[in-house]
Coordinates of C-alpha atoms and ligand atoms in Angstrom, one line a residue:
M1001 CA -32.3 80.3 31.1
R1002 CA -33.0 83.1 33.4
R1003 CA -36.4 83.5 35.1
L1004 CA -37.7 86.9 36.3
A1005 CA -40.6 86.8 38.9
S1006 CA -43.1 88.7 37.2
A1007 CA -44.7 91.6 38.5
S1008 CA -47.8 90.0 39.9
S1009 CA -45.6 87.2 41.6
L1010 CA -43.4 89.6 43.7
P1011 CA -43.5 88.8 47.2
P1012 CA -44.0 91.8 49.7
P1013 CA -40.0 93.6 49.9
A1014 CA -39.8 92.3 53.2
E1015 CA -39.6 88.9 52.2
A1016 CA -37.9 89.5 48.8
A1017 CA -34.9 91.0 51.1
A1018 CA -34.7 87.9 53.2
L1019 CA -34.5 85.3 50.2
R1020 CA -31.7 87.6 49.0
F1021 CA -30.1 87.7 52.0
G1022 CA -26.5 85.5 51.3
P1023 CA -22.8 86.2 50.9
S1024 CA -23.2 87.7 47.4
N1025 CA -25.3 90.4 49.6
P1026 CA -24.0 90.5 52.8
L1027 CA -26.6 93.1 54.3
P1028 CA -28.8 91.9 56.8
P1029 CA -32.7 91.3 55.7
R1030 CA -33.8 94.2 57.7
A1031 CA -31.0 96.7 56.0
L1032 CA -32.3 95.0 52.5
S1033 CA -35.6 96.1 53.1
L1034 CA -35.1 99.3 52.4
T1035 CA -33.9 98.8 49.1
A1036 CA -35.8 95.9 47.9
S1037 CA -37.6 97.8 45.4
A1038 CA -34.5 98.8 43.4
R1039 CA -33.6 95.2 41.9
P1040 CA -36.2 93.0 40.7
W1041 CA -36.7 89.9 42.9
R1042 CA -35.8 86.5 41.8
P1043 CA -37.0 83.4 43.4
R1044 CA -34.3 81.5 44.8
Y1045 CA -35.4 77.8 46.5
L1046 CA -33.0 76.2 49.2
C1047 CA -29.4 76.9 48.4
S1048 CA -29.1 77.8 44.9
S1049 CA -27.1 80.3 43.8
S1050 CA -29.2 81.0 40.5
S1051 CA -32.3 82.9 40.1
S1052 CA -33.5 80.4 37.4
A1053 CA -32.9 77.2 40.0
A1054 CA -36.2 75.1 39.7
A1055 CA -37.7 73.4 42.9
A1056 CA -36.0 70.1 40.8
A1057 CA -32.5 71.9 41.7
A1058 CA -33.8 72.8 45.0
V1059 CA -34.7 69.1 46.0
E1060 CA -31.4 68.0 44.8
E1061 CA -29.5 70.4 46.8
A1062 CA -31.9 69.4 49.4
R1063 CA -30.5 66.0 49.1
Q1064 CA -27.1 66.6 49.4
G1065 CA -27.9 68.0 52.7
R1066 CA -27.4 71.5 51.9
K1067 CA -30.8 72.5 52.5
Q1068 CA -31.4 76.3 53.4
L1069 CA -34.1 78.1 51.5
G1070 CA -32.6 81.2 49.9
A1071 CA -29.3 80.7 50.8
T1072 CA -26.2 80.0 48.6
A1073 CA -24.2 77.1 48.5
Q1074 CA -21.1 78.7 50.6
L1075 CA -23.7 80.0 52.9
C1076 CA -25.1 76.7 53.2
E1077 CA -21.7 75.0 54.2
Y1078 CA -21.3 77.9 56.5
L1079 CA -24.0 77.1 58.7
L1080 CA -23.7 73.5 58.5
A1081 CA -20.1 74.0 59.8
N1082 CA -21.3 75.6 62.7
V1083 CA -24.2 72.9 63.7
R1084 CA -23.5 70.8 66.9
E1085 CA -24.1 67.4 65.3
H1086 CA -24.1 64.0 67.3
P1087 CA -21.9 61.7 65.5
V1088 CA -24.7 59.0 65.4
L1089 CA -27.0 61.7 63.5
R1090 CA -23.8 62.5 61.0
E1091 CA -23.9 59.0 60.0
L1092 CA -27.8 58.7 59.7
R1093 CA -27.6 61.9 57.7
E1094 CA -25.2 60.1 55.4
E1095 CA -26.6 56.9 55.2
T1096 CA -29.4 58.4 54.4
A1097 CA -28.2 61.1 51.7
A1098 CA -27.5 57.4 48.9
M1099 CA -31.4 56.8 49.8
R1100 CA -34.5 57.6 47.8
G1101 CA -36.1 60.6 49.1
S1102 CA -33.3 62.0 51.2
Q1103 CA -34.3 65.5 50.6
M1104 CA -37.2 65.3 53.0
Q1105 CA -34.9 65.1 55.8
V1106 CA -34.9 68.2 57.9
S1107 CA -31.1 70.0 57.8
P1108 CA -28.9 69.8 60.5
A1109 CA -29.7 73.5 61.7
Q1110 CA -33.5 72.4 61.9
A1111 CA -33.0 69.5 63.8
Q1112 CA -30.8 71.5 66.0
L1113 CA -33.3 74.0 67.1
L1114 CA -36.3 70.9 67.4
A1115 CA -33.9 69.5 70.0
M1116 CA -33.4 72.9 71.8
L1117 CA -37.3 73.7 71.6
T1118 CA -37.8 70.8 74.0
Q1119 CA -35.0 71.3 76.2
I1120 CA -36.5 74.7 76.4
L1121 CA -39.9 73.1 77.0
G1122 CA -38.7 70.8 79.6
A1123 CA -40.4 68.5 77.3
V1124 CA -41.1 64.6 78.4
R1125 CA -43.7 63.6 76.4
C1126 CA -43.2 64.1 72.6
I1127 CA -44.5 63.1 69.2
E1128 CA -43.4 62.9 65.7
V1129 CA -45.8 62.7 62.5
G1130 CA -43.3 61.4 59.7
V1131 CA -40.5 59.7 61.0
Y1132 CA -38.5 58.8 57.1
T1133 CA -35.3 57.2 58.4
G1134 CA -35.4 59.1 61.9
Y1135 CA -32.9 62.0 61.7
S1136 CA -35.5 64.9 63.5
S1137 CA -37.1 62.1 65.7
L1138 CA -33.4 61.1 66.9
A1139 CA -32.2 64.5 67.4
V1140 CA -35.7 64.7 69.5
A1141 CA -34.9 61.9 71.4
L1142 CA -31.3 62.8 71.8
A1143 CA -32.5 65.7 73.8
L1144 CA -35.4 64.3 76.0
P1145 CA -34.4 62.8 79.6
E1146 CA -34.0 59.1 80.3
S1147 CA -37.6 59.4 81.5
G1148 CA -38.9 60.8 78.3
C1149 CA -40.8 58.9 75.3
L1150 CA -41.0 60.3 71.5
V1151 CA -44.3 58.7 69.7
A1152 CA -42.9 58.1 66.4
C1153 CA -45.5 57.9 63.4
E1154 CA -44.5 56.6 59.9
R1155 CA -46.5 54.4 57.6
D1156 CA -43.0 53.4 55.7
E1157 CA -42.0 49.9 57.3
R1158 CA -38.3 50.5 55.4
C1159 CA -37.9 53.6 56.5
L1160 CA -38.4 52.5 60.3
E1161 CA -35.9 49.8 60.1
V1162 CA -33.4 52.0 59.1
A1163 CA -34.9 54.7 61.8
K1164 CA -34.6 52.0 64.2
K1165 CA -31.1 51.0 64.0
Y1166 CA -30.1 54.7 64.5
Y1167 CA -32.2 54.6 67.5
Q1168 CA -30.3 51.6 69.2
R1169 CA -26.8 53.2 68.0
A1170 CA -27.8 56.0 69.6
G1171 CA -28.7 54.5 72.8
V1172 CA -32.1 55.8 72.8
A1173 CA -34.3 52.9 71.8
H1174 CA -35.8 53.1 75.0
K1175 CA -37.4 56.7 74.8
V1176 CA -39.0 55.8 71.2
D1177 CA -42.3 54.1 70.7
V1178 CA -42.6 53.6 67.1
K1179 CA -46.0 53.5 65.7
H1180 CA -45.7 51.5 62.0
A1181 CA -49.6 53.1 60.9
L1182 CA -50.9 56.0 58.9
A1183 CA -50.5 58.7 61.6
A1184 CA -54.2 59.9 61.5
D1185 CA -55.1 56.7 62.9
T1186 CA -52.5 56.6 65.7
L1187 CA -53.0 60.2 66.8
K1188 CA -56.8 59.3 66.6
S1189 CA -56.1 56.4 68.9
L1190 CA -53.8 58.1 71.3
I1191 CA -56.9 60.6 71.7
D1192 CA -59.2 57.3 72.3
N1193 CA -56.6 56.0 75.3
G1194 CA -57.5 59.2 77.0
E1195 CA -54.1 61.0 76.6
A1196 CA -55.4 64.6 75.4
N1197 CA -53.4 67.5 76.9
S1198 CA -50.8 65.5 77.9
Y1199 CA -47.7 65.9 75.3
D1200 CA -45.2 68.6 75.6
F1201 CA -44.2 68.9 72.2
A1202 CA -45.1 67.3 68.5
F1203 CA -43.9 67.8 65.1
V1204 CA -45.5 67.3 62.0
D1205 CA -43.6 66.4 58.8
A1206 CA -45.4 64.4 56.6
D1207 CA -48.3 64.4 54.4
K1208 CA -48.9 67.8 53.2
R1209 CA -52.4 67.6 52.3
M1210 CA -52.9 66.0 55.7
Y1211 CA -51.6 69.3 57.7
E1212 CA -55.1 70.3 58.8
K1213 CA -55.8 67.1 60.1
Y1214 CA -52.4 66.5 62.1
Y1215 CA -52.8 69.8 63.7
E1216 CA -56.3 69.3 64.9
L1217 CA -55.5 66.1 66.2
L1218 CA -52.3 67.5 67.8
L1219 CA -54.2 70.4 69.6
K1220 CA -56.2 67.8 71.3
L1221 CA -53.2 65.7 72.5
V1222 CA -50.7 69.1 73.5
R1223 CA -51.2 70.6 76.7
I1224 CA -51.5 74.5 77.1
G1225 CA -48.2 75.7 76.9
G1226 CA -47.0 72.9 74.5
L1227 CA -45.4 73.5 70.8
I1228 CA -46.7 72.1 67.5
V1229 CA -44.0 72.3 65.1
I1230 CA -44.7 72.3 61.3
D1231 CA -42.2 71.7 58.6
N1232 CA -41.7 72.5 54.9
V1233 CA -44.4 75.9 55.4
L1234 CA -42.5 77.6 52.6
W1235 CA -42.4 74.8 50.2
Y1236 CA -39.4 75.2 48.3
G1237 CA -40.7 79.0 47.7
R1238 CA -43.5 77.6 46.1
V1239 CA -46.1 78.7 48.8
A1240 CA -45.0 82.5 47.4
D1241 CA -45.6 82.3 43.8
P1242 CA -49.0 82.9 42.6
L1243 CA -48.1 81.0 39.3
V1244 CA -48.1 77.8 41.6
N1245 CA -51.2 76.2 41.9
D1246 CA -50.6 72.4 42.3
L1247 CA -52.6 70.4 45.2
K1248 CA -49.7 70.5 47.6
T1249 CA -48.7 73.6 47.2
I1250 CA -52.5 75.3 47.5
S1251 CA -53.0 73.4 50.8
I1252 CA -49.9 74.6 52.5
R1253 CA -50.9 77.8 51.3
N1254 CA -54.1 77.8 52.5
F1255 CA -52.7 75.8 55.9
N1256 CA -50.3 78.6 56.6
K1257 CA -53.4 81.0 56.3
K1258 CA -55.6 79.2 58.8
L1259 CA -52.8 79.4 61.6
L1260 CA -52.3 83.3 61.0
E1261 CA -56.0 83.2 61.8
D1262 CA -56.3 80.7 64.6
N1263 CA -56.2 82.4 68.0
R1264 CA -55.7 79.3 69.8
V1265 CA -51.8 79.2 69.3
N1266 CA -48.9 81.8 69.4
I1267 CA -47.3 81.2 65.9
S1268 CA -44.0 82.1 64.5
M1269 CA -43.1 81.2 60.7
V1270 CA -39.1 80.7 60.9
P1271 CA -37.3 80.8 57.5
I1272 CA -35.1 77.6 58.5
G1273 CA -34.5 74.9 55.9
D1274 CA -37.5 74.7 54.0
G1275 CA -39.7 77.0 56.7
M1276 CA -41.0 75.8 60.3
T1277 CA -44.0 77.2 61.9
I1278 CA -43.8 77.2 65.8
C1279 CA -47.4 77.0 67.3
R1280 CA -47.8 77.4 71.1
K1281 CA -51.2 76.1 72.4
L1282 CA -52.7 78.7 74.1
V1283 CA -56.5 77.5 75.5
D1284 CA -58.1 73.9 76.4
T1285 CA -59.3 72.3 73.4
Ligands
SAM1186 C1 -40.9 64.3 55.0 S1 -40.3 63.1 55.4 C2 -40.0 63.0 57.0 C3 -38.8 63.3 57.6 C4 -38.0 63.3 58.7 N1 -38.6 64.0 59.5 C5 -36.9 63.6 58.9 O1 -36.2 64.4 59.2 O2 -36.0 62.5 58.6 C6 -42.0 62.3 55.6 C7 -42.4 60.8 55.8 O3 -43.7 60.9 56.2 C8 -44.0 59.8 56.1 N2 -45.6 59.4 55.9 C9 -46.3 60.2 54.8 N3 -47.7 60.1 55.3 C10 -48.1 59.7 56.6 C11 -49.2 59.0 57.0 N4 -50.2 58.8 56.2 N5 -48.7 58.3 57.8 C12 -47.8 57.9 58.3 N6 -46.6 58.3 58.0 C13 -46.4 59.2 56.7 C14 -43.6 59.2 54.8 O4 -43.2 57.4 54.6 C15 -42.2 59.7 54.9 O5 -41.5 58.9 55.3

């Protein structure tokens, strides 16, 4: 059964236009914003081509590596075909696809963006909060110079075993400092160790209800001009639907609002994958 959004759940026109952009509607989002009021907004999750797709279907699509909010399967395939993916990253993605939770992995396009951001920054010291089987951390580690270091925070030992195997296989294990613990504890211990203001780049992709905590700790650890990138800020489209009010959705929605109002950083919310916000630290904290 098709579900159309009620009038109260309509997103702003520009957002609606961006969500409809795809092969079935080849106009760019900007052009679409002119016609946005002409058609009812239909909620769309990751690659789903059906307006009635629920978040569960989006999760399944993401598990299959077709993870791009608002895009059709066809556009996802095109996007994937235009990503330069290191062969070991590809192997890791294929192994992870069969594992529980594989929809949690960032998309190849997201990983490529993370790698490029670290290179633009000239990053040497990085942190990742939420490693899973290592896809995003491996992409960052591959982009770092030989002297680079990535502190990789993860609480699940079995996931870390997979990640470490692929760090070895890609020849970057010497750049990754794996911390098997609760991420907030690891971040606090880095601060206690005198490492405040010494990191160039951080990527946050763990427990959604802890985002604010991770962000505040990372703001201490990252230097002025450094980046904190937050994943899943669009949360399969749920954040834009006022009828969805589970704890994780509310938490991400509140966190997005906090970032919008936080003068300590510049921000850019990028609708890649499940949405990533790039924060650039502006002041001493
Ligand atoms: C979304 S997945 C990370 C995906 C990964 N960035 C990638 O692209 O492959 C989130 C991970 O965070 C871990 N995690 C959740 N809460 C955590 C915590 N409090 N401390 C450390 N790790 C945590 C989970 O075990 C899970 O592996």
